Amino acid sequence: MVAATMRGRFAPSPTGRMHLGNVRSALLGWLQARAAGGAFLLRIEDLDRARCRPQFLQDLYEDLRWLGLDWDETPLIQSERDGVYREAQEKLEREGLIYPCFCTRAEIARAASAPHGLSDEGPRYPGTCAHLTAGQVSERARTRAPAYRFRAREGEVRFVDELMGPYAQDVQALVGDFVVRRNDGVASYQLAVVVDDAASRITHVLRGDDLLPSTPRQLQLYAALGLPAPAFLHVPLVMGEDGKRLAKRDGAFALAELRARGRPPEHVLGLLAAWSGLGDGSPVTLPALVARYRTDVLPREPVVAREALLLDALGLR
Ligand code: GLU
């Protein structure tokens, strides 16, 4: 039997300049794929049009190229793929797995973006609109466009994360029926990510562990759509010294900033390697990291990015 080629991906949202935490996820996904002789794809998750900017997308391409993180195939751009998401939604609809929801919860507005952990998501949806009659639906639709929700199955979804080990979540008990399309017509992150990873035949998803709690929902969608699910590897995030995850507002850690200060890519790679159990902070090249990459050395705890160490590693003081 010929082993199928590994296909990994990086799926950023161009909502700000990439910081070293984002870049580390990109690097690890790239290393995982390249070390296995596999393909590495890029996908632009720009469904939340209000938060995405063309300039951030240009910076993102430049950041990746500057580091040498190349990608195969033309990137999928989510804002151009609504037809594909609609087809998936229609399939779910034919099987009675989704329903229109007329509630006005903030969580519906946020559904186009990937949630950064369960705490971002608000309370469980109690199923208010789960059993409306056809009459109630048409009456409500006169005054308000509906969002659509997937009927989350009951019981635990279990899977084994390639770094974090076994993970179980009862989606219905914890999250409830979740949004697959917002009431302004935009597909949700949860639906788009599944449809696109399947369309790109992604075999391995490596991403930050803020998305670990989203994975059981995605597994339910894979099953409902009859699509094969990839393997998942979630890496604990890089935190600032204040204990909060690095955010696009933390300018000191923006890659574009470090590029502008004339730091060579090998210095940045050295620091990212040190945050990943793959080096001691000294400058390193991509080929050396490909040779060194192993999953079992990746940290299972959040890494703290200390500004002083950053400055040392980058020779900035
Ligand atoms: N676009 C998401 C983010 O930037 C990542 C989605 C994913 O990797 O599944 O947080």
mmCIF file of C-alpha atoms and ligand atoms in Angstrom:
data_model
loop_
_atom_site.group_PDB
_atom_site.id
_atom_site.type_symbol
_atom_site.label_atom_id
_atom_site.label_comp_id
_atom_site.label_asym_id
_atom_site.label_seq_id
_atom_site.Cartn_x
_atom_site.Cartn_y
_atom_site.Cartn_z
ATOM 1 C CA MET A 1 0.000 0.000 0.000
ATOM 2 C CA VAL A 2 1.337 3.447 -0.882
ATOM 3 C CA ALA A 3 1.136 5.847 2.048
ATOM 4 C CA ALA A 4 -1.022 8.876 1.234
ATOM 5 C CA THR A 5 0.995 12.097 1.193
ATOM 6 C CA MET A 6 0.595 14.263 4.233
ATOM 7 C CA ARG A 7 -1.198 17.527 3.501
ATOM 8 C CA GLY A 8 -1.003 20.264 6.116
ATOM 9 C CA ARG A 9 -2.154 23.858 6.082
ATOM 10 C CA PHE A 10 -2.025 27.253 7.733
ATOM 11 C CA ALA A 11 -5.344 29.123 7.780
ATOM 12 C CA PRO A 12 -4.789 32.679 9.033
ATOM 13 C CA SER A 13 -7.332 35.482 9.271
ATOM 14 C CA PRO A 14 -5.918 38.788 7.989
ATOM 15 C CA THR A 15 -7.327 40.847 10.867
ATOM 16 C CA GLY A 16 -4.001 42.333 11.994
ATOM 17 C CA ARG A 17 -0.263 41.997 11.573
ATOM 18 C CA MET A 18 0.971 38.484 12.361
ATOM 19 C CA HIS A 19 2.724 38.203 15.696
ATOM 20 C CA LEU A 20 5.308 35.617 16.618
ATOM 21 C CA GLY A 21 2.635 33.336 18.115
ATOM 22 C CA ASN A 22 0.791 33.139 14.774
ATOM 23 C CA VAL A 23 4.080 32.738 12.968
ATOM 24 C CA ARG A 24 5.088 29.878 15.259
ATOM 25 C CA SER A 25 1.878 27.991 14.350
ATOM 26 C CA ALA A 26 2.653 28.563 10.670
ATOM 27 C CA LEU A 27 6.218 27.339 11.141
ATOM 28 C CA LEU A 28 5.179 24.191 13.016
ATOM 29 C CA GLY A 29 2.541 23.303 10.410
ATOM 30 C CA TRP A 30 5.094 23.856 7.673
ATOM 31 C CA LEU A 31 7.719 21.750 9.497
ATOM 32 C CA GLN A 32 5.262 18.937 10.171
ATOM 33 C CA ALA A 33 4.384 18.742 6.465
ATOM 34 C CA ARG A 34 7.880 19.259 5.052
ATOM 35 C CA ALA A 35 9.569 16.852 7.495
ATOM 36 C CA ALA A 36 7.145 14.186 6.216
ATOM 37 C CA GLY A 37 7.759 15.124 2.569
ATOM 38 C CA GLY A 38 4.185 16.390 2.374
ATOM 39 C CA ALA A 39 2.347 19.352 0.895
ATOM 40 C CA PHE A 40 1.678 22.570 2.796
ATOM 41 C CA LEU A 41 -1.270 24.781 1.848
ATOM 42 C CA LEU A 42 -2.317 28.278 2.766
ATOM 43 C CA ARG A 43 -5.962 29.322 3.172
ATOM 44 C CA ILE A 44 -7.166 32.840 3.847
ATOM 45 C CA GLU A 45 -9.993 32.928 6.404
ATOM 46 C CA ASP A 46 -11.513 36.299 5.622
ATOM 47 C CA LEU A 47 -15.231 35.660 6.212
ATOM 48 C CA ASP A 48 -15.408 38.377 8.828
ATOM 49 C CA ARG A 49 -15.159 41.165 6.261
ATOM 50 C CA ALA A 50 -15.484 43.924 8.833
ATOM 51 C CA ARG A 51 -12.259 42.842 10.552
ATOM 52 C CA CYS A 52 -10.095 41.851 7.549
ATOM 53 C CA ARG A 53 -7.911 44.334 5.618
ATOM 54 C CA PRO A 54 -6.077 43.904 2.272
ATOM 55 C CA GLN A 55 -2.953 45.422 3.834
ATOM 56 C CA PHE A 56 -2.854 42.706 6.503
ATOM 57 C CA LEU A 57 -3.116 40.071 3.781
ATOM 58 C CA GLN A 58 -0.170 41.584 1.890
ATOM 59 C CA ASP A 59 1.875 41.690 5.123
ATOM 60 C CA LEU A 60 0.993 38.078 5.781
ATOM 61 C CA TYR A 61 2.250 36.880 2.391
ATOM 62 C CA GLU A 62 5.423 38.934 2.852
ATOM 63 C CA ASP A 63 5.994 37.598 6.380
ATOM 64 C CA LEU A 64 5.724 33.984 5.216
ATOM 65 C CA ARG A 65 7.945 34.526 2.175
ATOM 66 C CA TRP A 66 10.553 36.355 4.232
ATOM 67 C CA LEU A 67 10.788 33.401 6.631
ATOM 68 C CA GLY A 68 10.945 30.952 3.712
ATOM 69 C CA LEU A 69 7.629 29.233 4.570
ATOM 70 C CA ASP A 70 6.483 28.360 1.054
ATOM 71 C CA TRP A 71 3.143 26.834 0.133
ATOM 72 C CA ASP A 72 1.868 24.561 -2.588
ATOM 73 C CA GLU A 73 -1.207 25.285 -4.728
ATOM 74 C CA THR A 74 -3.141 28.532 -4.998
ATOM 75 C CA PRO A 75 -4.505 29.570 -1.597
ATOM 76 C CA LEU A 76 -8.260 29.184 -1.081
ATOM 77 C CA ILE A 77 -9.844 32.511 -0.184
ATOM 78 C CA GLN A 78 -12.912 31.903 1.959
ATOM 79 C CA SER A 79 -14.749 35.071 0.921
ATOM 80 C CA GLU A 80 -14.823 33.660 -2.649
ATOM 81 C CA ARG A 81 -16.272 30.277 -1.710
ATOM 82 C CA ASP A 82 -19.789 30.934 -0.509
ATOM 83 C CA GLY A 83 -21.302 28.663 -3.187
ATOM 84 C CA VAL A 84 -19.407 25.693 -1.774
ATOM 85 C CA TYR A 85 -20.539 26.458 1.767
ATOM 86 C CA ARG A 86 -24.138 26.758 0.528
ATOM 87 C CA GLU A 87 -23.970 23.324 -1.081
ATOM 88 C CA ALA A 88 -22.804 21.835 2.210
ATOM 89 C CA GLN A 89 -25.548 23.678 4.063
ATOM 90 C CA GLU A 90 -28.172 22.371 1.620
ATOM 91 C CA LYS A 91 -26.993 18.820 2.202
ATOM 92 C CA LEU A 92 -27.404 19.291 5.954
ATOM 93 C CA GLU A 93 -30.798 20.872 5.359
ATOM 94 C CA ARG A 94 -32.046 17.938 3.243
ATOM 95 C CA GLU A 95 -31.160 15.662 6.133
ATOM 96 C CA GLY A 96 -33.004 17.806 8.652
ATOM 97 C CA LEU A 97 -29.786 18.597 10.493
ATOM 98 C CA ILE A 98 -30.107 22.382 10.528
ATOM 99 C CA TYR A 99 -32.865 24.827 11.378
ATOM 100 C CA PRO A 100 -33.486 28.576 11.080
ATOM 101 C CA CYS A 101 -32.887 30.582 14.244
ATOM 102 C CA PHE A 102 -34.349 34.031 14.848
ATOM 103 C CA CYS A 103 -32.557 34.782 18.102
ATOM 104 C CA THR A 104 -30.442 37.920 18.380
ATOM 105 C CA ARG A 105 -27.527 36.590 20.350
ATOM 106 C CA ALA A 106 -24.050 38.166 20.106
ATOM 107 C CA GLU A 107 -22.654 34.708 19.436
ATOM 108 C CA ILE A 108 -24.354 34.705 16.008
ATOM 109 C CA ALA A 109 -22.502 37.900 15.058
ATOM 110 C CA ARG A 110 -19.188 36.384 16.120
ATOM 111 C CA ALA A 111 -19.694 33.082 14.288
ATOM 112 C CA ALA A 112 -17.680 34.025 11.179
ATOM 113 C CA SER A 113 -14.451 34.171 13.214
ATOM 114 C CA ALA A 114 -12.642 31.295 14.859
ATOM 115 C CA PRO A 115 -13.359 31.398 18.619
ATOM 116 C CA HIS A 116 -10.294 31.782 20.829
ATOM 117 C CA GLY A 117 -11.308 29.201 23.397
ATOM 118 C CA LEU A 118 -14.713 28.376 24.859
ATOM 119 C CA SER A 119 -14.644 31.417 27.124
ATOM 120 C CA ASP A 120 -15.016 33.555 23.976
ATOM 121 C CA GLU A 121 -18.285 31.968 23.023
ATOM 122 C CA GLY A 122 -20.913 32.896 25.545
ATOM 123 C CA PRO A 123 -23.423 30.520 27.155
ATOM 124 C CA ARG A 124 -24.769 27.287 25.660
ATOM 125 C CA TYR A 125 -27.562 27.828 23.132
ATOM 126 C CA PRO A 126 -30.686 26.545 24.878
ATOM 127 C CA GLY A 127 -32.450 25.474 21.674
ATOM 128 C CA THR A 128 -34.999 28.294 21.630
ATOM 129 C CA CYS A 129 -35.717 27.929 17.885
ATOM 130 C CA ALA A 130 -35.054 24.180 17.583
ATOM 131 C CA HIS A 131 -38.697 23.147 17.216
ATOM 132 C CA LEU A 132 -40.541 26.008 15.537
ATOM 133 C CA THR A 133 -43.480 24.999 13.336
ATOM 134 C CA ALA A 134 -43.445 25.889 9.616
ATOM 135 C CA GLY A 135 -46.025 28.577 10.422
ATOM 136 C CA GLN A 136 -43.882 30.136 13.133
ATOM 137 C CA VAL A 137 -40.869 30.132 10.808
ATOM 138 C CA SER A 138 -42.659 31.903 7.976
ATOM 139 C CA GLU A 139 -44.189 34.434 10.334
ATOM 140 C CA ARG A 140 -40.837 35.297 11.947
ATOM 141 C CA ALA A 141 -39.084 35.373 8.577
ATOM 142 C CA ARG A 142 -41.303 38.298 7.604
ATOM 143 C CA THR A 143 -39.505 40.618 9.986
ATOM 144 C CA ARG A 144 -36.094 39.059 10.419
ATOM 145 C CA ALA A 145 -33.655 36.995 8.335
ATOM 146 C CA PRO A 146 -32.732 33.802 10.168
ATOM 147 C CA ALA A 147 -29.338 32.426 11.118
ATOM 148 C CA TYR A 148 -28.999 28.625 10.689
ATOM 149 C CA ARG A 149 -27.956 26.203 13.387
ATOM 150 C CA PHE A 150 -26.683 22.647 13.242
ATOM 151 C CA ARG A 151 -28.494 20.190 15.509
ATOM 152 C CA ALA A 152 -25.565 19.112 17.688
ATOM 153 C CA ARG A 153 -25.680 15.430 18.540
ATOM 154 C CA GLU A 154 -25.879 14.371 22.153
ATOM 155 C CA GLY A 155 -23.168 12.376 23.882
ATOM 156 C CA GLU A 156 -19.416 12.734 23.981
ATOM 157 C CA VAL A 157 -17.303 13.274 20.909
ATOM 158 C CA ARG A 158 -13.881 11.751 21.516
ATOM 159 C CA PHE A 159 -10.678 12.009 19.591
ATOM 160 C CA VAL A 160 -6.965 11.713 20.265
ATOM 161 C CA ASP A 161 -5.030 14.904 19.664
ATOM 162 C CA GLU A 162 -1.541 14.173 18.347
ATOM 163 C CA LEU A 163 0.047 16.347 21.035
ATOM 164 C CA MET A 164 -2.534 16.826 23.795
ATOM 165 C CA GLY A 165 -3.768 13.210 23.850
ATOM 166 C CA PRO A 166 -7.385 12.059 24.389
ATOM 167 C CA TYR A 167 -10.032 14.792 24.383
ATOM 168 C CA ALA A 168 -13.762 14.422 24.940
ATOM 169 C CA GLN A 169 -16.585 16.934 24.794
ATOM 170 C CA ASP A 170 -20.371 16.686 24.875
ATOM 171 C CA VAL A 171 -21.118 19.346 22.269
ATOM 172 C CA GLN A 172 -24.853 19.438 22.943
ATOM 173 C CA ALA A 173 -24.366 19.840 26.700
ATOM 174 C CA LEU A 174 -21.571 22.404 26.458
ATOM 175 C CA VAL A 175 -22.262 24.461 23.327
ATOM 176 C CA GLY A 176 -25.699 23.388 22.121
ATOM 177 C CA ASP A 177 -26.844 23.694 18.515
ATOM 178 C CA PHE A 178 -24.240 25.863 16.804
ATOM 179 C CA VAL A 179 -24.339 28.434 14.002
ATOM 180 C CA VAL A 180 -23.448 27.380 10.445
ATOM 181 C CA ARG A 181 -24.652 30.622 8.816
ATOM 182 C CA ARG A 182 -25.119 34.063 10.297
ATOM 183 C CA ASN A 183 -28.322 35.998 9.712
ATOM 184 C CA ASP A 184 -26.489 38.376 7.353
ATOM 185 C CA GLY A 185 -25.798 35.393 5.090
ATOM 186 C CA VAL A 186 -22.149 34.785 5.993
ATOM 187 C CA ALA A 187 -21.084 31.161 6.533
ATOM 188 C CA SER A 188 -19.703 30.383 9.991
ATOM 189 C CA TYR A 189 -16.089 29.557 10.736
ATOM 190 C CA GLN A 190 -17.084 26.058 11.916
ATOM 191 C CA LEU A 191 -18.776 25.165 8.624
ATOM 192 C CA ALA A 192 -16.208 26.819 6.342
ATOM 193 C CA VAL A 193 -13.197 25.255 8.056
ATOM 194 C CA VAL A 194 -14.613 21.743 7.628
ATOM 195 C CA VAL A 195 -15.733 22.209 4.031
ATOM 196 C CA ASP A 196 -12.378 23.742 3.061
ATOM 197 C CA ASP A 197 -10.094 21.304 4.857
ATOM 198 C CA ALA A 198 -12.020 18.464 3.190
ATOM 199 C CA ALA A 199 -11.953 20.180 -0.235
ATOM 200 C CA SER A 200 -8.171 20.604 0.087
ATOM 201 C CA ARG A 201 -7.807 16.962 1.214
ATOM 202 C CA ILE A 202 -5.972 18.116 4.342
ATOM 203 C CA THR A 203 -4.744 15.116 6.311
ATOM 204 C CA HIS A 204 -3.215 16.997 9.288
ATOM 205 C CA VAL A 205 -4.474 20.140 11.007
ATOM 206 C CA LEU A 206 -1.913 21.801 13.278
ATOM 207 C CA ARG A 207 -3.139 24.961 15.035
ATOM 208 C CA GLY A 208 -3.287 26.777 18.369
ATOM 209 C CA ASP A 209 -5.028 25.058 21.264
ATOM 210 C CA ASP A 210 -7.580 27.875 21.499
ATOM 211 C CA LEU A 211 -9.321 25.837 18.770
ATOM 212 C CA LEU A 212 -9.212 22.527 20.641
ATOM 213 C CA PRO A 213 -12.773 23.089 22.011
ATOM 214 C CA SER A 214 -14.004 23.732 18.438
ATOM 215 C CA THR A 215 -12.731 20.386 17.147
ATOM 216 C CA PRO A 216 -15.634 18.237 18.456
ATOM 217 C CA ARG A 217 -18.094 20.510 16.593
ATOM 218 C CA GLN A 218 -16.007 20.158 13.463
ATOM 219 C CA LEU A 219 -15.930 16.367 13.880
ATOM 220 C CA GLN A 220 -19.735 16.349 14.076
ATOM 221 C CA LEU A 221 -19.879 18.315 10.819
ATOM 222 C CA TYR A 222 -17.418 15.957 9.091
ATOM 223 C CA ALA A 223 -19.599 13.029 10.100
ATOM 224 C CA ALA A 224 -22.843 14.735 9.051
ATOM 225 C CA LEU A 225 -21.411 15.707 5.663
ATOM 226 C CA GLY A 226 -19.909 12.243 5.104
ATOM 227 C CA LEU A 227 -16.395 13.708 4.816
ATOM 228 C CA PRO A 228 -13.183 12.118 6.143
ATOM 229 C CA ALA A 229 -11.762 14.009 9.139
ATOM 230 C CA PRO A 230 -8.060 14.899 9.353
ATOM 231 C CA ALA A 231 -5.732 14.227 12.299
ATOM 232 C CA PHE A 232 -5.483 17.141 14.723
ATOM 233 C CA LEU A 233 -2.519 18.553 16.623
ATOM 234 C CA HIS A 234 -3.153 21.527 18.891
ATOM 235 C CA VAL A 235 -0.175 23.477 20.230
ATOM 236 C CA PRO A 236 -0.477 25.512 23.437
ATOM 237 C CA LEU A 237 -0.271 29.196 22.636
ATOM 238 C CA VAL A 238 2.468 31.689 23.231
ATOM 239 C CA MET A 239 1.575 34.001 26.119
ATOM 240 C CA GLY A 240 2.786 37.478 26.952
ATOM 241 C CA GLU A 241 4.310 38.163 30.363
ATOM 242 C CA ASP A 242 0.888 39.346 31.527
ATOM 243 C CA GLY A 243 -0.363 35.751 31.144
ATOM 244 C CA LYS A 244 -2.620 36.633 28.205
ATOM 245 C CA ARG A 245 -2.127 35.049 24.836
ATOM 246 C CA LEU A 246 -0.141 37.147 22.385
ATOM 247 C CA ALA A 247 -2.529 39.251 20.363
ATOM 248 C CA LYS A 248 -2.233 41.195 17.180
ATOM 249 C CA ARG A 249 -2.169 44.364 19.306
ATOM 250 C CA ASP A 250 1.155 43.335 20.937
ATOM 251 C CA GLY A 251 3.285 45.352 18.510
ATOM 252 C CA ALA A 252 6.628 44.265 19.961
ATOM 253 C CA PHE A 253 5.991 40.758 18.735
ATOM 254 C CA ALA A 254 4.733 41.652 15.254
ATOM 255 C CA LEU A 255 6.902 39.978 12.639
ATOM 256 C CA ALA A 256 6.619 42.971 10.301
ATOM 257 C CA GLU A 257 8.138 45.073 13.083
ATOM 258 C CA LEU A 258 11.116 42.739 13.486
ATOM 259 C CA ARG A 259 11.615 42.620 9.734
ATOM 260 C CA ALA A 260 11.643 46.416 9.654
ATOM 261 C CA ARG A 261 14.315 46.428 12.370
ATOM 262 C CA GLY A 262 16.580 44.463 10.064
ATOM 263 C CA ARG A 263 16.624 41.162 11.944
ATOM 264 C CA PRO A 264 17.660 38.211 9.772
ATOM 265 C CA PRO A 265 15.089 35.377 9.480
ATOM 266 C CA GLU A 266 17.482 32.904 11.128
ATOM 267 C CA HIS A 267 17.297 34.891 14.370
ATOM 268 C CA VAL A 268 13.505 34.818 14.359
ATOM 269 C CA LEU A 269 13.533 31.100 13.510
ATOM 270 C CA GLY A 270 15.932 30.513 16.410
ATOM 271 C CA LEU A 271 13.508 32.116 18.830
ATOM 272 C CA LEU A 272 10.486 30.249 17.420
ATOM 273 C CA ALA A 273 12.457 26.998 17.635
ATOM 274 C CA ALA A 274 13.261 27.693 21.295
ATOM 275 C CA TRP A 275 9.527 28.194 21.972
ATOM 276 C CA SER A 276 8.881 24.813 20.386
ATOM 277 C CA GLY A 277 11.427 22.554 22.093
ATOM 278 C CA LEU A 278 13.439 22.526 18.882
ATOM 279 C CA GLY A 279 16.427 24.682 19.816
ATOM 280 C CA ASP A 280 18.222 26.839 22.399
ATOM 281 C CA GLY A 281 17.441 30.219 20.858
ATOM 282 C CA SER A 282 20.527 30.464 18.666
ATOM 283 C CA PRO A 283 19.972 31.339 14.991
ATOM 284 C CA VAL A 284 18.910 28.411 12.835
ATOM 285 C CA THR A 285 17.975 27.775 9.195
ATOM 286 C CA LEU A 286 14.786 26.160 7.925
ATOM 287 C CA PRO A 287 16.563 23.074 6.497
ATOM 288 C CA ALA A 288 18.208 22.488 9.903
ATOM 289 C CA LEU A 289 14.766 22.716 11.560
ATOM 290 C CA VAL A 290 13.219 20.284 9.066
ATOM 291 C CA ALA A 291 15.924 17.777 10.017
ATOM 292 C CA ARG A 292 15.295 18.427 13.725
ATOM 293 C CA TYR A 293 11.465 18.471 13.769
ATOM 294 C CA ARG A 294 9.725 15.986 16.081
ATOM 295 C CA THR A 295 6.238 16.152 17.494
ATOM 296 C CA ASP A 296 7.114 14.682 20.878
ATOM 297 C CA VAL A 297 9.329 17.627 21.875
ATOM 298 C CA LEU A 298 6.624 20.258 21.351
ATOM 299 C CA PRO A 299 5.630 21.897 24.667
ATOM 300 C CA ARG A 300 2.302 20.818 26.162
ATOM 301 C CA GLU A 301 2.082 23.963 28.295
ATOM 302 C CA PRO A 302 1.742 27.582 27.155
ATOM 303 C CA VAL A 303 5.055 29.248 26.384
ATOM 304 C CA VAL A 304 5.730 32.663 27.922
ATOM 305 C CA ALA A 305 7.278 35.187 25.542
ATOM 306 C CA ARG A 306 9.573 37.358 27.640
ATOM 307 C CA GLU A 307 10.414 40.608 25.971
ATOM 308 C CA ALA A 308 13.953 40.625 27.434
ATOM 309 C CA LEU A 309 14.694 37.176 25.981
ATOM 310 C CA LEU A 310 13.194 38.228 22.688
ATOM 311 C CA LEU A 311 15.493 41.229 22.553
ATOM 312 C CA ASP A 312 18.523 39.051 23.416
ATOM 313 C CA ALA A 313 17.701 36.359 20.900
ATOM 314 C CA LEU A 314 17.205 38.963 18.224
ATOM 315 C CA GLY A 315 20.329 40.910 19.191
ATOM 316 C CA LEU A 316 18.276 44.042 19.776
ATOM 317 C CA ARG A 317 20.047 45.211 22.949
HETATM 318 N N1 GLU B 1 -8.471 31.353 11.022
HETATM 319 C C1 GLU B 1 -8.302 30.809 12.343
HETATM 320 C C2 GLU B 1 -7.503 31.778 13.182
HETATM 321 O O1 GLU B 1 -6.751 32.563 12.637
HETATM 322 C C3 GLU B 1 -7.614 29.463 12.329
HETATM 323 C C4 GLU B 1 -8.522 28.405 11.876
HETATM 324 C C5 GLU B 1 -7.956 26.998 11.921
HETATM 325 O O2 GLU B 1 -6.709 26.821 11.894
HETATM 326 O O3 GLU B 1 -8.761 26.080 11.950
HETATM 327 O O4 GLU B 1 -7.626 31.758 14.384
#
